[in-house]
Tab-separated table of C-alpha atoms and ligand atoms in Angstrom:
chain	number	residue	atom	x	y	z
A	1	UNK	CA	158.423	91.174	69.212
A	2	UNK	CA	155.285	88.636	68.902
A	3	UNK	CA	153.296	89.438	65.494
A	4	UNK	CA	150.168	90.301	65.411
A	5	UNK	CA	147.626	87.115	65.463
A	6	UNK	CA	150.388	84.625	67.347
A	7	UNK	CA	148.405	82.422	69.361
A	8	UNK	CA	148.442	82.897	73.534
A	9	UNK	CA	150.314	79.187	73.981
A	10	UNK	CA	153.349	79.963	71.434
A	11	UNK	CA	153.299	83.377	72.839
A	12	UNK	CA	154.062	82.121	76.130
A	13	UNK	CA	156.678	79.757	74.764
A	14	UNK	CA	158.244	82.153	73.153
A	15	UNK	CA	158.340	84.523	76.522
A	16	UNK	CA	159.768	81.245	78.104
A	17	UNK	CA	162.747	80.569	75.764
A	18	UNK	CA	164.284	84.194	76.342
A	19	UNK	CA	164.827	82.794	79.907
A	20	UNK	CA	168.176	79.708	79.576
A	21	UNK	CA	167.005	78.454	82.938
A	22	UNK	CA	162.930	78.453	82.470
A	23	UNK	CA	161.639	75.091	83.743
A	24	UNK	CA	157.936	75.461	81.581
A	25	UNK	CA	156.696	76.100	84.706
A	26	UNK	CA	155.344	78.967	84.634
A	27	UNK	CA	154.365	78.676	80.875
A	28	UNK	CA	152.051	75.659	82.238
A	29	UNK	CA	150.612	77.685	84.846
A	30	UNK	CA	149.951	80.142	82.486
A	31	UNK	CA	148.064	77.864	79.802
A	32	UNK	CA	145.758	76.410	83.094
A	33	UNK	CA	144.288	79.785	83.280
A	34	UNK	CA	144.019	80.122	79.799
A	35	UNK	CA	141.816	77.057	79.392
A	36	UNK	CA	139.770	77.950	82.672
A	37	UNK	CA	138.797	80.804	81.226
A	38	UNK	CA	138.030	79.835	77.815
A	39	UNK	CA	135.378	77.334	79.813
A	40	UNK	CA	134.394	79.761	81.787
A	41	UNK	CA	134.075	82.603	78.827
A	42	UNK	CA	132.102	79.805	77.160
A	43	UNK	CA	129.615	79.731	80.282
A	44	UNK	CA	129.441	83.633	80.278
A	45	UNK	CA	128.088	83.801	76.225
A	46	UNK	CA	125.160	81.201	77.831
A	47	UNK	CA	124.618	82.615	80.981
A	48	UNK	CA	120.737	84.273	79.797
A	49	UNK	CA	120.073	80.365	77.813
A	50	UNK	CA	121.011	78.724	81.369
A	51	UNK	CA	118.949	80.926	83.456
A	52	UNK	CA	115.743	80.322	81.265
A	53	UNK	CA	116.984	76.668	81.253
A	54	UNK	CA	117.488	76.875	84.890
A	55	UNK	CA	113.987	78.259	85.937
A	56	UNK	CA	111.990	75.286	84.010
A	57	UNK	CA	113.276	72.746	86.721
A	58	UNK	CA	116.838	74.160	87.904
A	59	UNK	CA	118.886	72.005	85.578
A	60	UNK	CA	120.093	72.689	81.957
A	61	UNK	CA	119.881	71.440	79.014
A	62	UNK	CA	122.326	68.547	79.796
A	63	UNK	CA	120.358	67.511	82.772
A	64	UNK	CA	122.874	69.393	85.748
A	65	UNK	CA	122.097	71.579	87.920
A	66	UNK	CA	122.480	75.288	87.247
A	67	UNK	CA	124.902	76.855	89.398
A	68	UNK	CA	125.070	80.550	89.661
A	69	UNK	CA	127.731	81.920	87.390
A	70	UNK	CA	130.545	82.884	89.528
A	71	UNK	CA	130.273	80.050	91.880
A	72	UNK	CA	130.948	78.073	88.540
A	73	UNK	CA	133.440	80.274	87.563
A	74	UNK	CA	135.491	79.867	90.926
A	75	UNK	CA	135.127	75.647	90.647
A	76	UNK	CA	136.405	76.180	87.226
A	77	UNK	CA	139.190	77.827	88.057
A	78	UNK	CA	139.671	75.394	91.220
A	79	UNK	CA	140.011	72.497	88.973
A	80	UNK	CA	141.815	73.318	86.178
A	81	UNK	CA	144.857	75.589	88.616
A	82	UNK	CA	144.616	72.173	90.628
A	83	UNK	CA	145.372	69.900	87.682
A	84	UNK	CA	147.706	71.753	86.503
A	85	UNK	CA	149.959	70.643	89.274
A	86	UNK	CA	151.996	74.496	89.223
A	87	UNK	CA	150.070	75.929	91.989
A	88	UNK	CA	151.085	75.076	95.476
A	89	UNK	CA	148.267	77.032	96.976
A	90	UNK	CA	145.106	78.865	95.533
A	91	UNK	CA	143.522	81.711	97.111
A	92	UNK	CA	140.021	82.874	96.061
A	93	UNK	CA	137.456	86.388	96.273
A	94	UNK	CA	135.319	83.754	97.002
A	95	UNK	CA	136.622	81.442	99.434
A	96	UNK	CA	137.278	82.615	102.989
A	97	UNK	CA	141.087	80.427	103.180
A	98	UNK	CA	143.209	79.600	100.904
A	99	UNK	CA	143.386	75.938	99.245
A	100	UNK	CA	146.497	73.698	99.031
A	101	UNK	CA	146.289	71.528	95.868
A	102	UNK	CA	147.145	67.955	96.372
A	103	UNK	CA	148.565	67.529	92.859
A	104	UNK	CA	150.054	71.123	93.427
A	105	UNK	CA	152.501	69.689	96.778
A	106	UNK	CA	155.833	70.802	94.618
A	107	UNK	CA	154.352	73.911	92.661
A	108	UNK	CA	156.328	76.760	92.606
A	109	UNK	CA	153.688	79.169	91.990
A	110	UNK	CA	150.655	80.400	94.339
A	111	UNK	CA	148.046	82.549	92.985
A	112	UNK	CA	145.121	84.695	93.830
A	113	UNK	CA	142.078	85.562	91.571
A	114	UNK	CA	138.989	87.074	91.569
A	115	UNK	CA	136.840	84.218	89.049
A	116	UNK	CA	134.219	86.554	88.341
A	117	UNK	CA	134.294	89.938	88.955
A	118	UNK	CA	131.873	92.512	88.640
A	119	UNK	CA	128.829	90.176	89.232
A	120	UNK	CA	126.308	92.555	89.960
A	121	UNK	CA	126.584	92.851	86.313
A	122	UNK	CA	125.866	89.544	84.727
A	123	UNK	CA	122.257	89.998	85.212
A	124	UNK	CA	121.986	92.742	83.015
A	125	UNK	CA	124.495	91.508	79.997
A	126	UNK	CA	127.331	94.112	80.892
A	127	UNK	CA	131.394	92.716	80.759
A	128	UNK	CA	132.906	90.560	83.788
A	129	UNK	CA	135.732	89.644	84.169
A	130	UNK	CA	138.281	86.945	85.820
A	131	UNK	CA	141.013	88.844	87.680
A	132	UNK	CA	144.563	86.717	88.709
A	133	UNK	CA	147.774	87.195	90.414
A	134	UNK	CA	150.998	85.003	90.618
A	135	UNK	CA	153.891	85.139	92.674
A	136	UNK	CA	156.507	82.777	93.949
A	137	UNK	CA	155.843	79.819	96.490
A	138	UNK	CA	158.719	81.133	99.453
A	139	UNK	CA	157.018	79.943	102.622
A	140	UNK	CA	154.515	77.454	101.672
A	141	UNK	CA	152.260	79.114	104.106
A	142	UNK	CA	149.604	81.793	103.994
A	143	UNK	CA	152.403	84.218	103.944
A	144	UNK	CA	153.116	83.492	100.601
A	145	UNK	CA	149.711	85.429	99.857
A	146	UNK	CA	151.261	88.595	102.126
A	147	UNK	CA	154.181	89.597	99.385
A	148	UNK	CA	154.153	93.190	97.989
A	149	UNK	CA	152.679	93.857	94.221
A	150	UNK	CA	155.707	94.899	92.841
A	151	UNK	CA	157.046	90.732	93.635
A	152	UNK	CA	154.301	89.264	90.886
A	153	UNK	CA	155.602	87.177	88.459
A	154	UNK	CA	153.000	87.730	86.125
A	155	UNK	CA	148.936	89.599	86.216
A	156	UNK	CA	146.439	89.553	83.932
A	157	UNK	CA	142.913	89.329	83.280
A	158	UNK	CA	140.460	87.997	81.033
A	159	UNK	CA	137.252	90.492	80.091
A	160	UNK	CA	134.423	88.704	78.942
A	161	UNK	CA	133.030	91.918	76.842
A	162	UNK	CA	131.783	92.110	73.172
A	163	UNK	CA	134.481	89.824	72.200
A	164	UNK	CA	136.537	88.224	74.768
A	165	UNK	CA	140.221	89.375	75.938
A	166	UNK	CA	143.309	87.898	77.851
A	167	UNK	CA	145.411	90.894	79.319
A	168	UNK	CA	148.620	89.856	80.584
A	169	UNK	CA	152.131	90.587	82.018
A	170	UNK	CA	154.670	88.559	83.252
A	171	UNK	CA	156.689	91.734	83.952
A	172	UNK	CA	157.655	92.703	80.211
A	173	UNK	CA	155.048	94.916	79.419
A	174	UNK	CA	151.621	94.386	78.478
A	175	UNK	CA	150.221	92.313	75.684
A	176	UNK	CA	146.104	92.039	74.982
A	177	UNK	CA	144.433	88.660	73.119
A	178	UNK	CA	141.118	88.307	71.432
A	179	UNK	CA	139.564	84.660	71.729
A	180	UNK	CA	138.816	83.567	68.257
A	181	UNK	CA	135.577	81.677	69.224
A	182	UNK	CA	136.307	79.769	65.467
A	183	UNK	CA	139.171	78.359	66.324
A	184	UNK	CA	139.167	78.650	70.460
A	185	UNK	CA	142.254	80.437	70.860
A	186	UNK	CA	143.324	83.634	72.173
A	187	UNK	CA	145.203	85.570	69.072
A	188	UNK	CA	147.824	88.653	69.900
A	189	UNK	CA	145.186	91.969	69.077
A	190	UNK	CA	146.610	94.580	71.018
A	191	UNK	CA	150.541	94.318	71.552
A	192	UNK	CA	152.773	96.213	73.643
A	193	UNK	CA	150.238	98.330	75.172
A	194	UNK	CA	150.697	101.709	76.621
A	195	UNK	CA	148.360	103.413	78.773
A	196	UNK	CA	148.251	106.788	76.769
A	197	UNK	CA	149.981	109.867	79.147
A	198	UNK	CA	146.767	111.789	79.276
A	199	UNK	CA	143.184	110.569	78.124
A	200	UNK	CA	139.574	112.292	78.328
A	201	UNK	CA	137.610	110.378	80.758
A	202	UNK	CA	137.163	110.031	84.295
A	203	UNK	CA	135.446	106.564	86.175
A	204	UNK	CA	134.236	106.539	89.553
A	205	UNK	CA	130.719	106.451	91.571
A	206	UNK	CA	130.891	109.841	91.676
A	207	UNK	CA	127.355	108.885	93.349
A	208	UNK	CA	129.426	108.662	96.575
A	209	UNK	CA	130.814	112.276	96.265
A	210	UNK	CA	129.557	113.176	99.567
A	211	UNK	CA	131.040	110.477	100.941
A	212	UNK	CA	134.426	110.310	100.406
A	213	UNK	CA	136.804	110.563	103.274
A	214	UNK	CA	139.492	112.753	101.291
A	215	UNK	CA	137.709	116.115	100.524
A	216	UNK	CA	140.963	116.830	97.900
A	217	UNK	CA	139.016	114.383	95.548
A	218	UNK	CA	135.894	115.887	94.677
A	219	UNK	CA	137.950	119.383	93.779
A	220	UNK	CA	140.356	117.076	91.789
A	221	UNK	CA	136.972	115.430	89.508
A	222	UNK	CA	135.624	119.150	89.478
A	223	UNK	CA	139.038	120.129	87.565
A	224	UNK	CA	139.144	117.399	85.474
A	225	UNK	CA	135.223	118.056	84.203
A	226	UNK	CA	136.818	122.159	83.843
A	227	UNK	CA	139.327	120.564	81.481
A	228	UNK	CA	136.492	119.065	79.671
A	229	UNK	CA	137.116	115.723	80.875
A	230	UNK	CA	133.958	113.068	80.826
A	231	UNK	CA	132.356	110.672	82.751
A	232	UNK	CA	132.128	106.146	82.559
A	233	UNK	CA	131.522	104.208	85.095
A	234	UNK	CA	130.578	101.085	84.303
A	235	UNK	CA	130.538	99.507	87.716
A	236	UNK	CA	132.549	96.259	86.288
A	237	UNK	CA	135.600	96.542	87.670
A	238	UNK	CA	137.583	94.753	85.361
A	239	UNK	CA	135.518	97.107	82.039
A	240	UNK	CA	136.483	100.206	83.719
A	241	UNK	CA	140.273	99.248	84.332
A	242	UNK	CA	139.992	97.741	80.669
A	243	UNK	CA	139.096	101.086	78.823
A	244	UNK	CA	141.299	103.137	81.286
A	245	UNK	CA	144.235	100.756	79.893
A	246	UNK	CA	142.922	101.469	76.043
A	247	UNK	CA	141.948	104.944	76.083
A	248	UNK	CA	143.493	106.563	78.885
A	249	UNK	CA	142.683	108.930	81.909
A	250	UNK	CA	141.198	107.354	85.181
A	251	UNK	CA	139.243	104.949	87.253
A	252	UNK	CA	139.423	105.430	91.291
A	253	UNK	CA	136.931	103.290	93.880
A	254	UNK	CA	138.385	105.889	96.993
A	255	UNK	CA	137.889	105.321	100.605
A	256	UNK	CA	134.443	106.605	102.030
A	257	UNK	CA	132.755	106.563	105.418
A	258	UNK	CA	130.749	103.136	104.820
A	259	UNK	CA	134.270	101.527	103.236
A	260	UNK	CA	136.618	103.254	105.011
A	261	UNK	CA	139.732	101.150	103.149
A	262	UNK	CA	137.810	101.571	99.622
A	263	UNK	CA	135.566	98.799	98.016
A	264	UNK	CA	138.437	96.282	96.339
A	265	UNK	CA	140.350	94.059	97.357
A	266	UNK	CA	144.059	94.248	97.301
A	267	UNK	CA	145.078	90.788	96.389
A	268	UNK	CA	142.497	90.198	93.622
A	269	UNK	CA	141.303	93.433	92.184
A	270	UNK	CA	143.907	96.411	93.183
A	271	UNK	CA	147.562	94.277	93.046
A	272	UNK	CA	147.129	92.761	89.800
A	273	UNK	CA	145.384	96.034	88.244
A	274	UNK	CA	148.202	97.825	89.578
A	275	UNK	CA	151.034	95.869	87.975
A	276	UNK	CA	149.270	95.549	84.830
A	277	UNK	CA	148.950	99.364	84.903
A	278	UNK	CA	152.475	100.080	85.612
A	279	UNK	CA	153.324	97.801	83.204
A	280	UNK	CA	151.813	99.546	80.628
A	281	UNK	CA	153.667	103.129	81.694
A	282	UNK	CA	151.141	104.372	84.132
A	283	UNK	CA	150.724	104.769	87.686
A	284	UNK	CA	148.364	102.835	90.426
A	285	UNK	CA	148.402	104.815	94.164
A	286	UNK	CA	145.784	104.624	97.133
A	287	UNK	CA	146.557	108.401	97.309
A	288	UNK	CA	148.928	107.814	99.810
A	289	UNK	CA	151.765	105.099	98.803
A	290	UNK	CA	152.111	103.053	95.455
A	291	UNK	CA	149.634	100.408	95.557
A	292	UNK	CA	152.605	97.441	94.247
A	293	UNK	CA	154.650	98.809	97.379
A	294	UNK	CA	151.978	97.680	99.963
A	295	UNK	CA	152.845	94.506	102.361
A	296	UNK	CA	149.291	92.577	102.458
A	297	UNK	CA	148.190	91.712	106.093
A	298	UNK	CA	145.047	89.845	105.573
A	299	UNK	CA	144.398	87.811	102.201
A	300	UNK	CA	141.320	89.608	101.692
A	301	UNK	CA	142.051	93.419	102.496
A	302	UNK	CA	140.561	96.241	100.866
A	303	UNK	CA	142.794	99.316	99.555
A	304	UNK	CA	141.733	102.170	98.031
A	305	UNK	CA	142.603	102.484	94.175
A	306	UNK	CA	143.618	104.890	92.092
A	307	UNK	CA	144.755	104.486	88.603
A	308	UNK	CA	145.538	105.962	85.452
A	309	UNK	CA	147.866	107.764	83.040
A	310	UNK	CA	150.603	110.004	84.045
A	311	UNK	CA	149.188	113.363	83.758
A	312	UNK	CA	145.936	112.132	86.148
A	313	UNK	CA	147.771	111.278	88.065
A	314	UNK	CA	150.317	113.387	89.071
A	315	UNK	CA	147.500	116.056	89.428
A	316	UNK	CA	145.898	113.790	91.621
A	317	UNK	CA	148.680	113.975	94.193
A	318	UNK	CA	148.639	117.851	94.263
A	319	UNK	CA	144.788	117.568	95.525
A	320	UNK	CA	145.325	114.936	98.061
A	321	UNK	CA	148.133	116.664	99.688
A	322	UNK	CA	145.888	119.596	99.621
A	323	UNK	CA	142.326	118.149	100.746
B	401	FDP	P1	130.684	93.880	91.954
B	401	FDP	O1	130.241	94.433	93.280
B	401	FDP	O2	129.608	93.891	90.904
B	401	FDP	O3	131.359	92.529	92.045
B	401	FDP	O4	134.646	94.542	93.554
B	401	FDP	C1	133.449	94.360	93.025
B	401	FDP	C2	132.896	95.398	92.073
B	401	FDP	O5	131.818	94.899	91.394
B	401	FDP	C3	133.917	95.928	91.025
B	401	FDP	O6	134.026	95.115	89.903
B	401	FDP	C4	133.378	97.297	90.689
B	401	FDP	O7	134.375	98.171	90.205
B	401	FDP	C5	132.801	97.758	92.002
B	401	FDP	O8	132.505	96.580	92.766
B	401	FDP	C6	131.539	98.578	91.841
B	401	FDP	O9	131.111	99.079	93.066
B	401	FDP	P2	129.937	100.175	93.227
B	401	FDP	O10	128.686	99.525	92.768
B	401	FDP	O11	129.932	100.507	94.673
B	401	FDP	O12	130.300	101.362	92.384
């Protein structure tokens, strides 16, 4: 196993050699998103100093104009997946099709990511997050995008919090990395995770309790508060899943009457959350069917998510079935 404080790029290497017949492709795929987001993390830390830069005559300090933040963070993550040459197609939260690469014509990978989630936040200095998901290239058409969860070849994502994190899996558990802003690299911090079996908190807009389509679910959060369970929502997507990962118990955007298939999006937010999840022992459901087990239709369909430790749940099911 890695030791603590191996760097993200020999990490990957390392991943790569217990595979005879590895090409490097993936492990170059892998470092393209690492470097996006180290640009893009860099961005994040000066997103307040750009905005007062931006306002004096809507360029910064080097004379460009100011883009907002996760438009940049989507042409970041354009150009450096396109360079890398390992993508044969792109798809984007942010773009309504997907994009084919020129330099990316014999890629073996496509991926789809979410360059900025949690947005509403950035305004108001709370974590964001870059979400991703890779599978194979098998059609070179959109259908590529339309394979089930449980086919990734590897999920992650980067929080840009108090300190900034890579989360990953390539399908051998989960391993966490703190950027080292001294040295620019992402270090091994949090190896081998495991979602612990049963936590203490609960994380949903329980403002929406009314709401909800399944009446089950409010008698399920009532039982968890009885078992002196607590409440965080943070409203970040990627923040939420993050702590749920850490510390346990669970995080749920549910179907409701204004979105009647939930809030997130299955390709960029609920697949790759799901496999990381699973990954790490516990379980990801839309209340109805595993969320990895679902065969996309549309590249940017929502899903309902559910996800957290064992214990929540299994008692989840028995309140579905019974709302
Ligand atoms: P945001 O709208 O800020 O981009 O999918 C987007 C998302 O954030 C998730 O990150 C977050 O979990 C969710 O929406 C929050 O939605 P509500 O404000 O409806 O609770």
């Amino acid at each position: 196993m890695a030791k603590i404080g191996t760097d993200l790029n020999s990490f990957i290497l390392e991943e790569e050699r217990k595979y005879p017949n590895a090409t490097g492709s993936l492990s170059r795929a892998l470092v393209a998103i690492e470097s996006a987001t180290k640009v893009i993390a860099s961005h994040v830390r000066m997103a307040g100093l750009a905005d007062v830069l931006g306002k004096a005559g809507k360029t910064n300090i080097q004379g460009e104009e100011v883009q907002k933040l996760d438009e940049l963070a989507n042409n970041i993550m354009i150009q450096y997946l396109s360079q890398s040459g390992e993508f044969f197609a792109l798809a984007s939260e942010e773009l309504d099709e997907p994009i084919y690469p020129e330099e990316g014509k014999n890629g073996k990978y496509i991926i789809a990511f979410d360059p900025l989630d949690g947005s509403s936040n950035i305004d108001v200095n709370i974590s964001i997050g870059t979400i991703f998901s890779i599978h194979k290239r098998v059609n070179s058409d959109v259908s590529d995008f339309l394979q089930e969860g449980c086919k990734q070849v590897a999920a992650g994502y980067i929080i840009y919090g108090s300190s900034t994190m890579f989360v990953l899996s390539t399908g051998n558990g989960v391993n966490g990395f703190t950027l080292d802003p001294a040295v620019g690299m992402y270090l091994l911090s949090h190896p081998n995770i495991k979602i612990p079996e049963k936590g203490k908190i609960y994380s949903i807009n329980e403002s929406n309790d009314k709401k909800w389509i399944d009446k089950g679910l409010k008698e399920y959060i009532e039982s968890l508060k009885e078992e002196g369970y607590t409440s965080r929502y943070i409203g970040s997507m990627v923040a939420d899943v993050h702590r749920t990962l850490i510390k346990g118990g669970m995080f749920a955007y549910p179907a409701d009457s204004k979105n009647k298939n939930g809030k997130l999006r299955l390709l960029y937010e609920g697949s790759p959350m799901a496999f990381l999840i699973t990954q790490a022992g516990g379980i990801a459901t839309t209340g109805k069917e595993d969320i990895l087990d679902i065969k996309p239709t549309d590249i940017h369909q929502r899903v309902p998510v559910f996800l957290g430790g064992k214990y929540e749940m299994e008692k989840l099911k028995e309140f579905l079935n019974n709302g």
